[in-house]
Each structure stands twice: as C-alpha cells, then as structure tokens.
PDB file of C-alpha atoms in Angstrom:
ATOM      1  CA  MET A   1     100.536 130.339 115.111  1.00  0.00           C
ATOM      2  CA  ALA A   2     103.869 129.381 116.631  1.00  0.00           C
ATOM      3  CA  SER A   3     106.095 132.424 117.055  1.00  0.00           C
ATOM      4  CA  SER A   4     109.385 130.489 117.101  1.00  0.00           C
ATOM      5  CA  PRO A   5     109.310 127.379 114.928  1.00  0.00           C
ATOM      6  CA  VAL A   6     111.867 124.701 115.718  1.00  0.00           C
ATOM      7  CA  ILE A   7     114.037 124.291 112.627  1.00  0.00           C
ATOM      8  CA  GLY A   8     116.883 121.809 112.464  1.00  0.00           C
ATOM      9  CA  VAL A   9     120.113 122.032 110.497  1.00  0.00           C
ATOM     10  CA  LEU A  10     121.545 118.740 109.278  1.00  0.00           C
ATOM     11  CA  ALA A  11     124.897 118.876 111.053  1.00  0.00           C
ATOM     12  CA  LEU A  12     126.917 116.156 109.334  1.00  0.00           C
ATOM     13  CA  GLN A  13     129.180 118.430 107.277  1.00  0.00           C
ATOM     14  CA  GLY A  14     129.222 121.902 105.788  1.00  0.00           C
ATOM     15  CA  ASP A  15     128.403 125.418 106.959  1.00  0.00           C
ATOM     16  CA  VAL A  16     126.155 124.410 109.854  1.00  0.00           C
ATOM     17  CA  ARG A  17     126.926 127.293 112.238  1.00  0.00           C
ATOM     18  CA  GLU A  18     126.118 129.913 109.626  1.00  0.00           C
ATOM     19  CA  HIS A  19     122.685 128.385 109.024  1.00  0.00           C
ATOM     20  CA  LEU A  20     121.999 128.110 112.755  1.00  0.00           C
ATOM     21  CA  ARG A  21     122.837 131.796 113.150  1.00  0.00           C
ATOM     22  CA  ALA A  22     120.716 132.823 110.162  1.00  0.00           C
ATOM     23  CA  LEU A  23     117.700 130.894 111.454  1.00  0.00           C
ATOM     24  CA  SER A  24     118.067 132.437 114.896  1.00  0.00           C
ATOM     25  CA  ASP A  25     118.263 135.898 113.338  1.00  0.00           C
ATOM     26  CA  CYS A  26     114.983 135.168 111.545  1.00  0.00           C
ATOM     27  CA  GLY A  27     113.144 134.276 114.739  1.00  0.00           C
ATOM     28  CA  ALA A  28     113.354 130.494 114.602  1.00  0.00           C
ATOM     29  CA  GLU A  29     114.614 128.148 117.297  1.00  0.00           C
ATOM     30  CA  PRO A  30     117.512 126.344 115.560  1.00  0.00           C
ATOM     31  CA  ARG A  31     118.692 122.853 116.428  1.00  0.00           C
ATOM     32  CA  SER A  32     121.596 120.749 115.151  1.00  0.00           C
ATOM     33  CA  VAL A  33     120.505 117.370 113.789  1.00  0.00           C
ATOM     34  CA  ARG A  34     122.801 114.360 113.409  1.00  0.00           C
ATOM     35  CA  ARG A  35     120.647 111.421 114.495  1.00  0.00           C
ATOM     36  CA  ALA A  36     117.181 110.205 113.637  1.00  0.00           C
ATOM     37  CA  SER A  37     115.922 110.879 117.171  1.00  0.00           C
ATOM     38  CA  GLU A  38     116.786 114.570 116.724  1.00  0.00           C
ATOM     39  CA  LEU A  39     114.208 114.858 113.946  1.00  0.00           C
ATOM     40  CA  ASP A  40     111.452 114.561 116.549  1.00  0.00           C
ATOM     41  CA  GLY A  41     109.657 117.824 117.202  1.00  0.00           C
ATOM     42  CA  LEU A  42     111.053 119.683 114.211  1.00  0.00           C
ATOM     43  CA  ASP A  43     108.848 122.077 112.264  1.00  0.00           C
ATOM     44  CA  GLY A  44     111.375 122.250 109.411  1.00  0.00           C
ATOM     45  CA  ILE A  45     114.967 121.445 108.480  1.00  0.00           C
ATOM     46  CA  VAL A  46     117.835 123.050 106.562  1.00  0.00           C
ATOM     47  CA  LEU A  47     120.232 120.954 104.466  1.00  0.00           C
ATOM     48  CA  PRO A  48     123.460 122.989 104.294  1.00  0.00           C
ATOM     49  CA  GLY A  49     126.196 123.357 101.726  1.00  0.00           C
ATOM     50  CA  GLY A  50     129.153 121.006 101.839  1.00  0.00           C
ATOM     51  CA  GLU A  51     129.981 118.018  99.644  1.00  0.00           C
ATOM     52  CA  SER A  52     126.875 116.151  98.563  1.00  0.00           C
ATOM     53  CA  THR A  53     128.450 112.699  98.212  1.00  0.00           C
ATOM     54  CA  THR A  54     130.074 112.993 101.654  1.00  0.00           C
ATOM     55  CA  MET A  55     126.795 114.144 103.192  1.00  0.00           C
ATOM     56  CA  ASP A  56     125.000 111.197 101.605  1.00  0.00           C
ATOM     57  CA  LYS A  57     127.528 108.730 103.069  1.00  0.00           C
ATOM     58  CA  LEU A  58     127.462 110.352 106.514  1.00  0.00           C
ATOM     59  CA  ALA A  59     123.661 110.415 106.559  1.00  0.00           C
ATOM     60  CA  ARG A  60     123.686 106.666 105.980  1.00  0.00           C
ATOM     61  CA  ALA A  61     126.421 106.099 108.588  1.00  0.00           C
ATOM     62  CA  PHE A  62     124.536 108.099 111.238  1.00  0.00           C
ATOM     63  CA  GLY A  63     121.271 106.329 110.439  1.00  0.00           C
ATOM     64  CA  VAL A  64     119.478 109.569 109.632  1.00  0.00           C
ATOM     65  CA  ARG A  65     119.031 109.293 105.864  1.00  0.00           C
ATOM     66  CA  ASP A  66     115.986 107.033 105.671  1.00  0.00           C
ATOM     67  CA  PRO A  67     114.095 108.652 108.593  1.00  0.00           C
ATOM     68  CA  LEU A  68     114.783 112.095 107.097  1.00  0.00           C
ATOM     69  CA  ARG A  69     113.635 110.961 103.676  1.00  0.00           C
ATOM     70  CA  ALA A  70     110.434 109.623 105.252  1.00  0.00           C
ATOM     71  CA  ALA A  71     109.894 112.885 107.157  1.00  0.00           C
ATOM     72  CA  LEU A  72     110.252 114.910 103.954  1.00  0.00           C
ATOM     73  CA  ARG A  73     107.761 112.689 102.180  1.00  0.00           C
ATOM     74  CA  ALA A  74     105.380 113.146 105.122  1.00  0.00           C
ATOM     75  CA  GLY A  75     105.512 116.922 104.634  1.00  0.00           C
ATOM     76  CA  LEU A  76     108.418 118.228 106.749  1.00  0.00           C
ATOM     77  CA  PRO A  77     109.437 121.586 105.218  1.00  0.00           C
ATOM     78  CA  ALA A  78     113.064 121.758 104.090  1.00  0.00           C
ATOM     79  CA  TYR A  79     115.451 124.285 102.612  1.00  0.00           C
ATOM     80  CA  GLY A  80     118.603 123.079 100.878  1.00  0.00           C
ATOM     81  CA  SER A  81     121.523 125.338  99.873  1.00  0.00           C
ATOM     82  CA  CYS A  82     124.160 124.202  97.352  1.00  0.00           C
ATOM     83  CA  ALA A  83     124.814 120.563  98.338  1.00  0.00           C
ATOM     84  CA  GLY A  84     121.444 120.683 100.074  1.00  0.00           C
ATOM     85  CA  MET A  85     119.844 121.464  96.711  1.00  0.00           C
ATOM     86  CA  ILE A  86     121.424 118.294  95.312  1.00  0.00           C
ATOM     87  CA  LEU A  87     120.073 116.269  98.246  1.00  0.00           C
ATOM     88  CA  LEU A  88     116.522 117.511  97.535  1.00  0.00           C
ATOM     89  CA  ALA A  89     116.698 116.765  93.803  1.00  0.00           C
ATOM     90  CA  ASP A  90     114.900 113.774  92.341  1.00  0.00           C
ATOM     91  CA  ARG A  91     117.602 113.456  89.659  1.00  0.00           C
ATOM     92  CA  ILE A  92     121.325 114.289  89.433  1.00  0.00           C
ATOM     93  CA  VAL A  93     123.611 114.786  86.428  1.00  0.00           C
ATOM     94  CA  ASP A  94     127.313 114.026  86.974  1.00  0.00           C
ATOM     95  CA  GLY A  95     126.707 112.331  90.307  1.00  0.00           C
ATOM     96  CA  ARG A  96     128.748 109.365  91.480  1.00  0.00           C
ATOM     97  CA  PRO A  97     127.312 105.947  90.573  1.00  0.00           C
ATOM     98  CA  ASP A  98     126.462 105.103  94.192  1.00  0.00           C
ATOM     99  CA  GLN A  99     125.183 108.570  95.111  1.00  0.00           C
ATOM    100  CA  GLU A 100     121.599 108.811  96.313  1.00  0.00           C
ATOM    101  CA  THR A 101     119.464 111.800  97.207  1.00  0.00           C
ATOM    102  CA  LEU A 102     116.667 112.417  99.666  1.00  0.00           C
ATOM    103  CA  GLY A 103     114.539 113.668  96.793  1.00  0.00           C
ATOM    104  CA  GLY A 104     111.292 115.575  96.922  1.00  0.00           C
ATOM    105  CA  ILE A 105     111.727 118.274  94.256  1.00  0.00           C
ATOM    106  CA  ASP A 106     110.908 117.235  90.702  1.00  0.00           C
ATOM    107  CA  MET A 107     114.092 118.603  89.174  1.00  0.00           C
ATOM    108  CA  THR A 108     117.328 117.546  87.524  1.00  0.00           C
ATOM    109  CA  VAL A 109     120.427 119.120  89.099  1.00  0.00           C
ATOM    110  CA  ARG A 110     123.958 119.165  87.677  1.00  0.00           C
ATOM    111  CA  ARG A 111     126.719 118.871  90.282  1.00  0.00           C
ATOM    112  CA  ASN A 112     129.578 121.427  90.159  1.00  0.00           C
ATOM    113  CA  ALA A 113     127.850 122.999  87.181  1.00  0.00           C
ATOM    114  CA  PHE A 114     129.615 126.352  87.528  1.00  0.00           C
ATOM    115  CA  GLY A 115     133.056 124.746  87.659  1.00  0.00           C
ATOM    116  CA  ARG A 116     135.714 124.132  90.266  1.00  0.00           C
ATOM    117  CA  GLN A 117     136.466 126.066  93.445  1.00  0.00           C
ATOM    118  CA  VAL A 118     138.504 128.611  91.464  1.00  0.00           C
ATOM    119  CA  ASP A 119     135.412 129.323  89.371  1.00  0.00           C
ATOM    120  CA  SER A 120     133.385 130.454  92.380  1.00  0.00           C
ATOM    121  CA  PHE A 121     131.720 133.816  91.842  1.00  0.00           C
ATOM    122  CA  GLU A 122     129.180 136.294  93.188  1.00  0.00           C
ATOM    123  CA  THR A 123     126.274 138.047  91.490  1.00  0.00           C
ATOM    124  CA  ASP A 124     122.908 139.610  92.273  1.00  0.00           C
ATOM    125  CA  VAL A 125     119.688 137.744  91.435  1.00  0.00           C
ATOM    126  CA  ASP A 126     116.041 138.727  91.522  1.00  0.00           C
ATOM    127  CA  PHE A 127     114.377 136.290  93.934  1.00  0.00           C
ATOM    128  CA  ALA A 128     110.614 135.721  93.814  1.00  0.00           C
ATOM    129  CA  HIS A 129     108.715 136.527  97.036  1.00  0.00           C
ATOM    130  CA  VAL A 130     111.730 138.389  98.464  1.00  0.00           C
ATOM    131  CA  GLU A 131     111.084 142.122  98.742  1.00  0.00           C
ATOM    132  CA  GLY A 132     113.626 144.876  98.266  1.00  0.00           C
ATOM    133  CA  ASP A 133     116.926 144.786  96.446  1.00  0.00           C
ATOM    134  CA  PRO A 134     118.143 141.731  94.517  1.00  0.00           C
ATOM    135  CA  VAL A 135     119.689 138.940  96.595  1.00  0.00           C
ATOM    136  CA  HIS A 136     123.500 138.880  96.566  1.00  0.00           C
ATOM    137  CA  ALA A 137     124.348 135.280  95.718  1.00  0.00           C
ATOM    138  CA  VAL A 138     127.651 133.483  96.342  1.00  0.00           C
ATOM    139  CA  PHE A 139     128.271 130.379  94.215  1.00  0.00           C
ATOM    140  CA  ILE A 140     130.966 127.939  95.452  1.00  0.00           C
ATOM    141  CA  ARG A 141     131.347 124.777  93.332  1.00  0.00           C
ATOM    142  CA  ALA A 142     127.618 125.197  92.931  1.00  0.00           C
ATOM    143  CA  PRO A 143     125.023 123.124  91.093  1.00  0.00           C
ATOM    144  CA  TRP A 144     122.376 124.491  88.802  1.00  0.00           C
ATOM    145  CA  VAL A 145     118.963 123.152  87.846  1.00  0.00           C
ATOM    146  CA  GLU A 146     118.743 121.812  84.321  1.00  0.00           C
ATOM    147  CA  GLN A 147     115.091 120.771  84.273  1.00  0.00           C
ATOM    148  CA  VAL A 148     112.020 121.191  86.488  1.00  0.00           C
ATOM    149  CA  GLY A 149     108.627 119.525  86.583  1.00  0.00           C
ATOM    150  CA  ASP A 150     105.293 121.290  86.266  1.00  0.00           C
ATOM    151  CA  ARG A 151     104.806 121.615  90.038  1.00  0.00           C
ATOM    152  CA  VAL A 152     108.150 123.356  90.616  1.00  0.00           C
ATOM    153  CA  GLU A 153     108.227 127.151  90.912  1.00  0.00           C
ATOM    154  CA  VAL A 154     111.410 128.798  89.655  1.00  0.00           C
ATOM    155  CA  LEU A 155     112.394 131.467  92.195  1.00  0.00           C
ATOM    156  CA  ALA A 156     115.636 132.818  90.682  1.00  0.00           C
ATOM    157  CA  ARG A 157     117.903 132.581  87.653  1.00  0.00           C
ATOM    158  CA  VAL A 158     121.383 133.862  86.884  1.00  0.00           C
ATOM    159  CA  GLU A 159     120.809 137.100  85.014  1.00  0.00           C
ATOM    160  CA  ASP A 160     124.029 137.658  83.049  1.00  0.00           C
ATOM    161  CA  GLY A 161     127.404 136.169  82.172  1.00  0.00           C
ATOM    162  CA  PRO A 162     128.166 132.715  80.756  1.00  0.00           C
ATOM    163  CA  ALA A 163     125.488 131.073  82.954  1.00  0.00           C
ATOM    164  CA  ALA A 164     122.725 133.580  82.156  1.00  0.00           C
ATOM    165  CA  GLY A 165     119.290 131.990  82.388  1.00  0.00           C
ATOM    166  CA  ARG A 166     120.358 129.067  84.551  1.00  0.00           C
ATOM    167  CA  ILE A 167     117.908 128.216  87.340  1.00  0.00           C
ATOM    168  CA  VAL A 168     119.456 128.677  90.800  1.00  0.00           C
ATOM    169  CA  ALA A 169     116.471 128.706  93.183  1.00  0.00           C
ATOM    170  CA  VAL A 170     113.267 126.659  93.225  1.00  0.00           C
ATOM    171  CA  ARG A 171     110.331 125.705  95.388  1.00  0.00           C
ATOM    172  CA  GLN A 172     107.950 122.765  95.322  1.00  0.00           C
ATOM    173  CA  GLY A 173     105.348 122.745  98.078  1.00  0.00           C
ATOM    174  CA  ALA A 174     107.132 122.716 101.439  1.00  0.00           C
ATOM    175  CA  LEU A 175     110.582 122.297  99.878  1.00  0.00           C
ATOM    176  CA  MET A 176     112.884 125.127  98.748  1.00  0.00           C
ATOM    177  CA  ALA A 177     116.424 125.017  97.381  1.00  0.00           C
ATOM    178  CA  THR A 178     119.120 127.428  96.200  1.00  0.00           C
ATOM    179  CA  SER A 179     122.389 126.848  94.350  1.00  0.00           C
ATOM    180  CA  PHE A 180     124.014 129.591  96.383  1.00  0.00           C
ATOM    181  CA  HIS A 181     124.881 130.314 100.020  1.00  0.00           C
ATOM    182  CA  PRO A 182     122.842 133.179 101.540  1.00  0.00           C
ATOM    183  CA  GLU A 183     124.075 132.174 104.984  1.00  0.00           C
ATOM    184  CA  VAL A 184     127.657 133.308 104.263  1.00  0.00           C
ATOM    185  CA  THR A 185     126.877 136.859 103.126  1.00  0.00           C
ATOM    186  CA  GLY A 186     124.703 138.083 105.987  1.00  0.00           C
ATOM    187  CA  GLU A 187     121.661 137.889 103.680  1.00  0.00           C
ATOM    188  CA  ARG A 188     118.683 136.877 105.826  1.00  0.00           C
ATOM    189  CA  ARG A 189     115.722 137.248 103.480  1.00  0.00           C
ATOM    190  CA  VAL A 190     116.021 133.758 101.986  1.00  0.00           C
ATOM    191  CA  HIS A 191     116.032 132.135 105.429  1.00  0.00           C
ATOM    192  CA  GLY A 192     113.253 134.514 106.409  1.00  0.00           C
ATOM    193  CA  LEU A 193     111.178 133.271 103.477  1.00  0.00           C
ATOM    194  CA  PHE A 194     111.749 129.681 104.589  1.00  0.00           C
ATOM    195  CA  VAL A 195     110.751 130.499 108.173  1.00  0.00           C
ATOM    196  CA  GLN A 196     107.534 132.035 106.822  1.00  0.00           C
ATOM    197  CA  MET A 197     106.925 128.871 104.783  1.00  0.00           C
ATOM    198  CA  VAL A 198     107.324 126.800 107.952  1.00  0.00           C
ATOM    199  CA  LEU A 199     104.965 129.058 109.903  1.00  0.00           C
ATOM    200  CA  GLN A 200     102.380 128.780 107.137  1.00  0.00           C
ATOM    201  CA  MET A 201     102.612 124.985 107.266  1.00  0.00           C
ATOM    202  CA  ILE A 202     102.108 125.056 111.036  1.00  0.00           C
ATOM    203  CA  LYS A 203      99.047 127.278 110.567  1.00  0.00           C
ATOM    204  CA  GLU A 204      97.561 124.957 107.933  1.00  0.00           C
ATOM    205  CA  ARG A 205      98.003 121.939 110.182  1.00  0.00           C
ATOM    206  CA  SER A 206      96.435 123.562 113.246  1.00  0.00           C
TER     207      SER A 206
END
C-alpha cells in the first residue's frame, strides 16, 4: 500500500493552501491542480470551498472541467468542501441557469442554504467513521443536502438550531463531501478519513 498518496487540490479559487496543508499533515503528498495535464498521476483530489459558479467557469476556461469529470466517473476519489460539495452534486437547487456540476454523488444540494455571509456560524457535529469528539464545523455561505439517493451514506447532520436535521456530510463510493470547512479550524480528522479512503482504493486496485 502506498504510504503517501498523491492528492491534488483544484487550485482555481478558494481556500487551496489550507487544504494543501491539511493533506500534508495527514501524510499525503499534496499537489495544486489547474490544468488537465496535472490530473495525471493523482490518487485523489480535493475540491475546495470558494464560489461554485466561479469555479465552474474557471474550470471550463482552464480546460480542466471535462477531463476532471471523466476522471471522477472513472473512479478517482474526491472530497469536496462547501463549494466542492456543490460541484460533486448531481442536482442543485437555486443554482444559476448556466451552472453545471461535475456530478458523481446522487444528491440534491441547495446553494447558500444557511444564508448570507453574515449568517455564517459554527457548531459541533457527530461525524460517522471519525473517532473521538464531535467535529467542530464552520459554515460560511454553506450549502446543505436536501435529498440523497439510496447509495449515498449520510455522514453528519446539524444537531440543533434552526437547521437541525439538515444533512451536511455525505459519501458515495469514492466521493465524499461536506458543507463545512474542516481545513480552516485545524481539524484534520475529515481529511484523514479521505486519505484513508484513497489508500483503500489504491489497495483494492493493486
């Protein structure tokens, strides 16, 4: 089994450095990805937070959207946080008319579901497959998941407040997504879980 999987971070917009640091802390070899050629040799990829419509446009402009979509369909593991969750969704509510996603997770996601920037908040959530204390989650103009298909595992929900019960973390096969930003709080267990997912995929292929 590879000890240091090569995991890219889509570096078009958003909190790229924080994800690179988190992956490194979890034992992966991180790599910034802007072009299709930089997908070669990756064992997995992270789709960071940012602005989902801007990321969609930049992915098209840099010529990376269609090759990345094909790589995901071919089994490349991916983790999307916030805007990255929207990119991995098969369906969007309140998206722009021309907005497209990479897809891959059978879910419906609502953009900016928790409100505007001033409505950003923090809370603790119980996260499946993550040991220890609850995960401290930071929501910044975050989406939530309104509906999931039968093959999607719900990993976390908001536990109290006006959004209690809303789905904020999911997994389907090699794809994982969260509404929140573990990379900005120093939380490493979510990235660690993704690295373990990638390592398991490498093991199954070998």
